[in-house]
Short mmCIF file of C-alpha atoms in Angstrom, two decimals:
data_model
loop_
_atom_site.label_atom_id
_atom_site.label_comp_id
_atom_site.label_asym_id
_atom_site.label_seq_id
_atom_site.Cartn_x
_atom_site.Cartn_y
_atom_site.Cartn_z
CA UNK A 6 140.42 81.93 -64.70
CA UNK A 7 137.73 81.00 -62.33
CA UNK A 8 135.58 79.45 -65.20
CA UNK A 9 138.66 77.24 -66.22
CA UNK A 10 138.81 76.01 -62.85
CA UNK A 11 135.24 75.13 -62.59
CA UNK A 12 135.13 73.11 -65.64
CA UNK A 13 138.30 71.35 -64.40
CA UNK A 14 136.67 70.36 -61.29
CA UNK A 15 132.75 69.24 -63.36
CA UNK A 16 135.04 67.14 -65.58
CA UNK A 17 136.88 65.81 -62.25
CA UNK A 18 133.45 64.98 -60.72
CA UNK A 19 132.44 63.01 -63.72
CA UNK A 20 135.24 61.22 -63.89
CA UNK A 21 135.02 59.95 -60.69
CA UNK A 22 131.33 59.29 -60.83
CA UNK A 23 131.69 56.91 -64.40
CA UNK A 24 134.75 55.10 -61.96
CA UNK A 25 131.97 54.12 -59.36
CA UNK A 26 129.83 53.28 -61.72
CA UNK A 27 132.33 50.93 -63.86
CA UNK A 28 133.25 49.26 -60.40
CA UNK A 29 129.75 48.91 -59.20
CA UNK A 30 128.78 47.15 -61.97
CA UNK A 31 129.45 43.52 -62.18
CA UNK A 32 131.10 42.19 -65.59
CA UNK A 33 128.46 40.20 -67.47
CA UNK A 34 129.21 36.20 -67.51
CA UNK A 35 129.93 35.19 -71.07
CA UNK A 36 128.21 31.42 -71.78
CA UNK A 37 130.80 29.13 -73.08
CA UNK A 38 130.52 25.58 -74.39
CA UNK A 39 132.77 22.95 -73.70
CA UNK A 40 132.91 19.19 -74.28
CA UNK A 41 132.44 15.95 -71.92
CA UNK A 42 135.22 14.28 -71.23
CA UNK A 43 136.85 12.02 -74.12
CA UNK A 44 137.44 8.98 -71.73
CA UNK A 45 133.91 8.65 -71.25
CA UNK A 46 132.46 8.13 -74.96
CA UNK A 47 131.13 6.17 -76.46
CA UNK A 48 129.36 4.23 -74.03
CA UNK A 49 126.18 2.34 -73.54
CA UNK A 50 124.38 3.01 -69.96
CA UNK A 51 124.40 -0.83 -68.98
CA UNK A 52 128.42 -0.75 -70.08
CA UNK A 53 129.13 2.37 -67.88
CA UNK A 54 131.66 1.25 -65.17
CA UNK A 55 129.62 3.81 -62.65
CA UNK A 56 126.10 2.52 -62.32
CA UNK A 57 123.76 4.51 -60.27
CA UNK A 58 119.93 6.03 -60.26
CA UNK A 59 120.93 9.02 -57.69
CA UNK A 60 119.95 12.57 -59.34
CA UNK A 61 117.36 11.25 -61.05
CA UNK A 62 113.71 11.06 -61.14
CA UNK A 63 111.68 7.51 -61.43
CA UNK A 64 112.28 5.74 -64.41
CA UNK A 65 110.40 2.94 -66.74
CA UNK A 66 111.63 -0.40 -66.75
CA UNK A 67 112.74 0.44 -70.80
CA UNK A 68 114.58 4.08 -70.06
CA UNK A 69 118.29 4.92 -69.61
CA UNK A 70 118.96 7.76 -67.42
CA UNK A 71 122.84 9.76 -67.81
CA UNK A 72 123.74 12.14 -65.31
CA UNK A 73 126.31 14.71 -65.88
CA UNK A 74 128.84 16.95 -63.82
CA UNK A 75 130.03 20.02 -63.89
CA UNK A 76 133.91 19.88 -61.77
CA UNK A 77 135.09 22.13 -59.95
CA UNK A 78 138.21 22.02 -62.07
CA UNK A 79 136.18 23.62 -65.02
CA UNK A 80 136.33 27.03 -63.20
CA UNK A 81 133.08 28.13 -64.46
CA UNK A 82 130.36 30.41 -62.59
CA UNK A 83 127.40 28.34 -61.28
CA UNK A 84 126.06 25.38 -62.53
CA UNK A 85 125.25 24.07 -66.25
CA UNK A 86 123.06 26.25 -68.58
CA UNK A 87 122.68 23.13 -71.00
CA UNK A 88 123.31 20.03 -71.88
CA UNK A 89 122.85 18.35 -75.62
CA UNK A 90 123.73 14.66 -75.99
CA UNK A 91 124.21 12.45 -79.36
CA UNK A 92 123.13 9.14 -79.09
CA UNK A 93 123.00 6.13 -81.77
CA UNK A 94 119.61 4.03 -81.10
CA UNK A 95 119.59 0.29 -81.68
CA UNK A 96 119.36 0.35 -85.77
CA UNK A 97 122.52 3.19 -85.49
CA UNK A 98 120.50 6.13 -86.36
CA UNK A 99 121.36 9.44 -84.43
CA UNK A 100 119.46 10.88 -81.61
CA UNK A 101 119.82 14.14 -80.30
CA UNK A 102 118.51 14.56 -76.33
CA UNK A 103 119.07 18.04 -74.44
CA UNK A 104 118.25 18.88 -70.66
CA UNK A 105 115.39 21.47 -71.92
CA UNK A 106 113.45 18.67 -73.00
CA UNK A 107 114.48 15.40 -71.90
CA UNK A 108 115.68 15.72 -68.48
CA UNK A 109 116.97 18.57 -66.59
CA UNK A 110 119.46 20.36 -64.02
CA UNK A 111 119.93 18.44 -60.67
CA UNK A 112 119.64 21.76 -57.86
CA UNK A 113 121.35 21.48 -54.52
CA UNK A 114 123.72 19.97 -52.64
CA UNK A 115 126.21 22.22 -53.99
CA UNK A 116 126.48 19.34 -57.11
CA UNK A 117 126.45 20.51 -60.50
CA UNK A 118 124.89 18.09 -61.94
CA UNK A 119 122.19 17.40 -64.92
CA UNK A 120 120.53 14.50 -66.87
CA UNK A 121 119.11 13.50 -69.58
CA UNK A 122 116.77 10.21 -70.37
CA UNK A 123 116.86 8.64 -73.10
CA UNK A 124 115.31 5.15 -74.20
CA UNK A 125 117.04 1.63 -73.29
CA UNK A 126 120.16 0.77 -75.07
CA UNK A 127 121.07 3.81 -76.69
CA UNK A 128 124.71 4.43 -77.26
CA UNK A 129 126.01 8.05 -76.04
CA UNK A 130 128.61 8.89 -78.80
CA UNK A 131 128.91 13.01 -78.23
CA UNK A 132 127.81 15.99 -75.63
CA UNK A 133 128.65 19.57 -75.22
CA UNK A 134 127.29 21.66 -72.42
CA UNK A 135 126.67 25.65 -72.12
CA UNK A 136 128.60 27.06 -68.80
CA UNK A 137 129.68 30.82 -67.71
CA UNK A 138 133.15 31.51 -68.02
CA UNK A 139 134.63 28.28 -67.83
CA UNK A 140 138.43 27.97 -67.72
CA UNK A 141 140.60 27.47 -70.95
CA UNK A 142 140.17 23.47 -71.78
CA UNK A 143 137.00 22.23 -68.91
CA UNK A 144 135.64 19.82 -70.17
CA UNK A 145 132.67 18.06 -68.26
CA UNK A 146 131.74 14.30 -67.18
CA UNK A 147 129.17 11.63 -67.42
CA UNK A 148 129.30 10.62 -63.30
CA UNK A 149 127.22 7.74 -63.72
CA UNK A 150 124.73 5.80 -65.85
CA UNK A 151 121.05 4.26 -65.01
CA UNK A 152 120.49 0.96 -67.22
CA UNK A 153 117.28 -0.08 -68.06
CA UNK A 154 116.06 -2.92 -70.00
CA UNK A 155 115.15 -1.99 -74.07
CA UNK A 156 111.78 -3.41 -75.04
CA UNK A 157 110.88 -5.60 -77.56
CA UNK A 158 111.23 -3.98 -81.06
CA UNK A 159 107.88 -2.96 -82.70
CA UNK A 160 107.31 -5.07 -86.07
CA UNK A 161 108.67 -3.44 -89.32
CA UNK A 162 106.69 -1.75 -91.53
CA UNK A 163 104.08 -3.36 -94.11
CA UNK A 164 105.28 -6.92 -92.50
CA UNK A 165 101.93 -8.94 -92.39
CA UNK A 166 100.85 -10.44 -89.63
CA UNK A 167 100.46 -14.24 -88.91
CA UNK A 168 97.95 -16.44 -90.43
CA UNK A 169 95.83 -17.69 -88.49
CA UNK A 170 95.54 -21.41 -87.44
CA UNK A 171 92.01 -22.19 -88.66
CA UNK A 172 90.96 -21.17 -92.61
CA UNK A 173 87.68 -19.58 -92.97
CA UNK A 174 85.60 -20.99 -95.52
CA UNK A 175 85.46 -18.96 -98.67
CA UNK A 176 82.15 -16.68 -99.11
CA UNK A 177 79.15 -18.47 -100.48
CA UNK A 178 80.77 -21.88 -99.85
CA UNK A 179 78.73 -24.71 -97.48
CA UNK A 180 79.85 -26.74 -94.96
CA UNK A 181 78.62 -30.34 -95.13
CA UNK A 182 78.48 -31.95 -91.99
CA UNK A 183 79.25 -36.09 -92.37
CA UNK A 184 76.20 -38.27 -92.33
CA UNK A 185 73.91 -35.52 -93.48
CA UNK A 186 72.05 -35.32 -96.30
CA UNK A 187 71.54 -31.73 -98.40
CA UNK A 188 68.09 -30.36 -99.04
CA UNK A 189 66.55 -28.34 -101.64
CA UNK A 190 66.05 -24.80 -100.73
CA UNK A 191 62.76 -24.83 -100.13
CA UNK A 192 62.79 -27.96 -97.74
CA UNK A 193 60.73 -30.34 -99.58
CA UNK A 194 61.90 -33.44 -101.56
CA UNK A 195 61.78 -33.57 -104.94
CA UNK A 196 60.03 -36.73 -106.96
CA UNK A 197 62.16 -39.43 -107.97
CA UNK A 198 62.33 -39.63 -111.74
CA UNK A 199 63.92 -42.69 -113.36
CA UNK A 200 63.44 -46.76 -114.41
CA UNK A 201 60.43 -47.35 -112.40
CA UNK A 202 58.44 -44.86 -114.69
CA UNK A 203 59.51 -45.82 -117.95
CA UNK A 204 58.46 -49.39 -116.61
CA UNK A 205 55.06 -47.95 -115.67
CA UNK A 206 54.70 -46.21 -119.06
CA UNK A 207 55.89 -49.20 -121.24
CA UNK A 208 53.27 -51.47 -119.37
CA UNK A 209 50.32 -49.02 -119.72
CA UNK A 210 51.40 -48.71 -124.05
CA UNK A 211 51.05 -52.49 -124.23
CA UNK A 212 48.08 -52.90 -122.26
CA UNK A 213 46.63 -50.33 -124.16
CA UNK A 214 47.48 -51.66 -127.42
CA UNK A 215 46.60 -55.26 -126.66
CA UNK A 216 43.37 -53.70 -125.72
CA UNK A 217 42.78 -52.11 -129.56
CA UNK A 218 43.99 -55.60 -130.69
CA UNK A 219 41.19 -57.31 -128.85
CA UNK A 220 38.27 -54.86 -130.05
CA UNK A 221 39.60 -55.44 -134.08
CA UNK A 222 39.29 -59.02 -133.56
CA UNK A 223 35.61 -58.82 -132.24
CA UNK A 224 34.59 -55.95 -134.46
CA UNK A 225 35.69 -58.54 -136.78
CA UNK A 226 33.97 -61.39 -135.54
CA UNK A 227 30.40 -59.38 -135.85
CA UNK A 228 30.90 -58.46 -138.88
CA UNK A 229 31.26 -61.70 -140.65
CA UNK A 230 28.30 -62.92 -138.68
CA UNK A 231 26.24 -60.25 -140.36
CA UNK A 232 27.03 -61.50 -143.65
#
């Protein structure tokens, strides 16, 4: 009898002692993901009816910066875990952004609040954020927009650049300059070939055979006289 009552009053104790424990043990926050708020996509940043550069850090003259809040309405615990945003660039390709790595969670001033930075004239289409036990249906907002300006758009691909104004000359080729005559390679002028020496040769034939002519005729001449 007294053994039954001992193990009554053990199983008692640990009854009591798992009860404490349960209560002193906070539930673990489950992480939830909800959606920004319809009305507010899609949207450019320089078409955003709320234009401001609070919450964020300093930005280049070719960035957008989006900030984010988390309402009170949304009933979660705390402020955002994460934010991921899908944005179209300026050809309509998708971009994904999140806060992890291109922006970040604004701290203080009891504000839940985040950004994200993206380049000039992207178009926010989508963005889901990861909260602790939100209420059924939160949803989250895009408070206000920083616009910057885009930059110019780098060339495309494989398109060649512009000629220039002035053609080289091609390789090996010379460049006369007016009123300048060429020279040989070496400098020096060559001799002028042409009428003048078939003149001079012509003359020297006939003087020469006019010459032959003369000593026939006198060879002659002596000749007879011998007879």
């Amino acid at each position: 009898m007294q053994l039954k009552r001992t193990l009554q009053t053990g199983l008692a104790a640990a009854a009591g002692i798992a009860a404490a424990l349960a209560l002193a043990t906070p539930a673990q926050a489950e992480e939830v993901i909800i959606l920004i708020n319809r009305g507010n996509i899609p949207t450019t940043a320089a078409d955003f009816e709320n234009q401001s550069c609070d919450n964020l850090p300093d930005l280049a003259p070719d960035e957008d910066g989006w900030v984010f809040v988390l309402p009170a309405s949304a009933g979660a615990e705390g402020n955002f875990i994460s934010v991921t945003a899908t944005y179209a660039d300026e050809t309509g390709t998708e971009r994904t952004r999140t806060t992890r790595n291109d922006g970040g969670i604004v701290e203080g001033s009891g504000d839940n609040k985040a950004y994200i930075i993206t380049p000039a004239g992207w178009t926010l289409l989508d963005a889901d954020a990861l909260v602790n036990d939100p209420d059924e249906g939160a949803f989250f907002n895009l408070t206000h927009a920083c616009a910057g300006t885009p930059g110019e758009e780098p060339s495309s691909p494989g398109e060649e650049p512009s000629s220039p104004t002035e053609e080289s000359s091609s390789p090996g080729e010379e460049s006369s300059v007016p009123g300048e005559e060429s020279t040989s390679p070496t400098g020096t002028t060559l001799p002028t070939t042409g009428t003048p020496l078939t003149i001079a040769l012509v003359s020297a034939a006939a003087l020469a055979a006019a010459g032959a002519a003369l000593f026939l005729v006198q060879r002659r001449r002596r000749e007879a006289q011998d007879w």
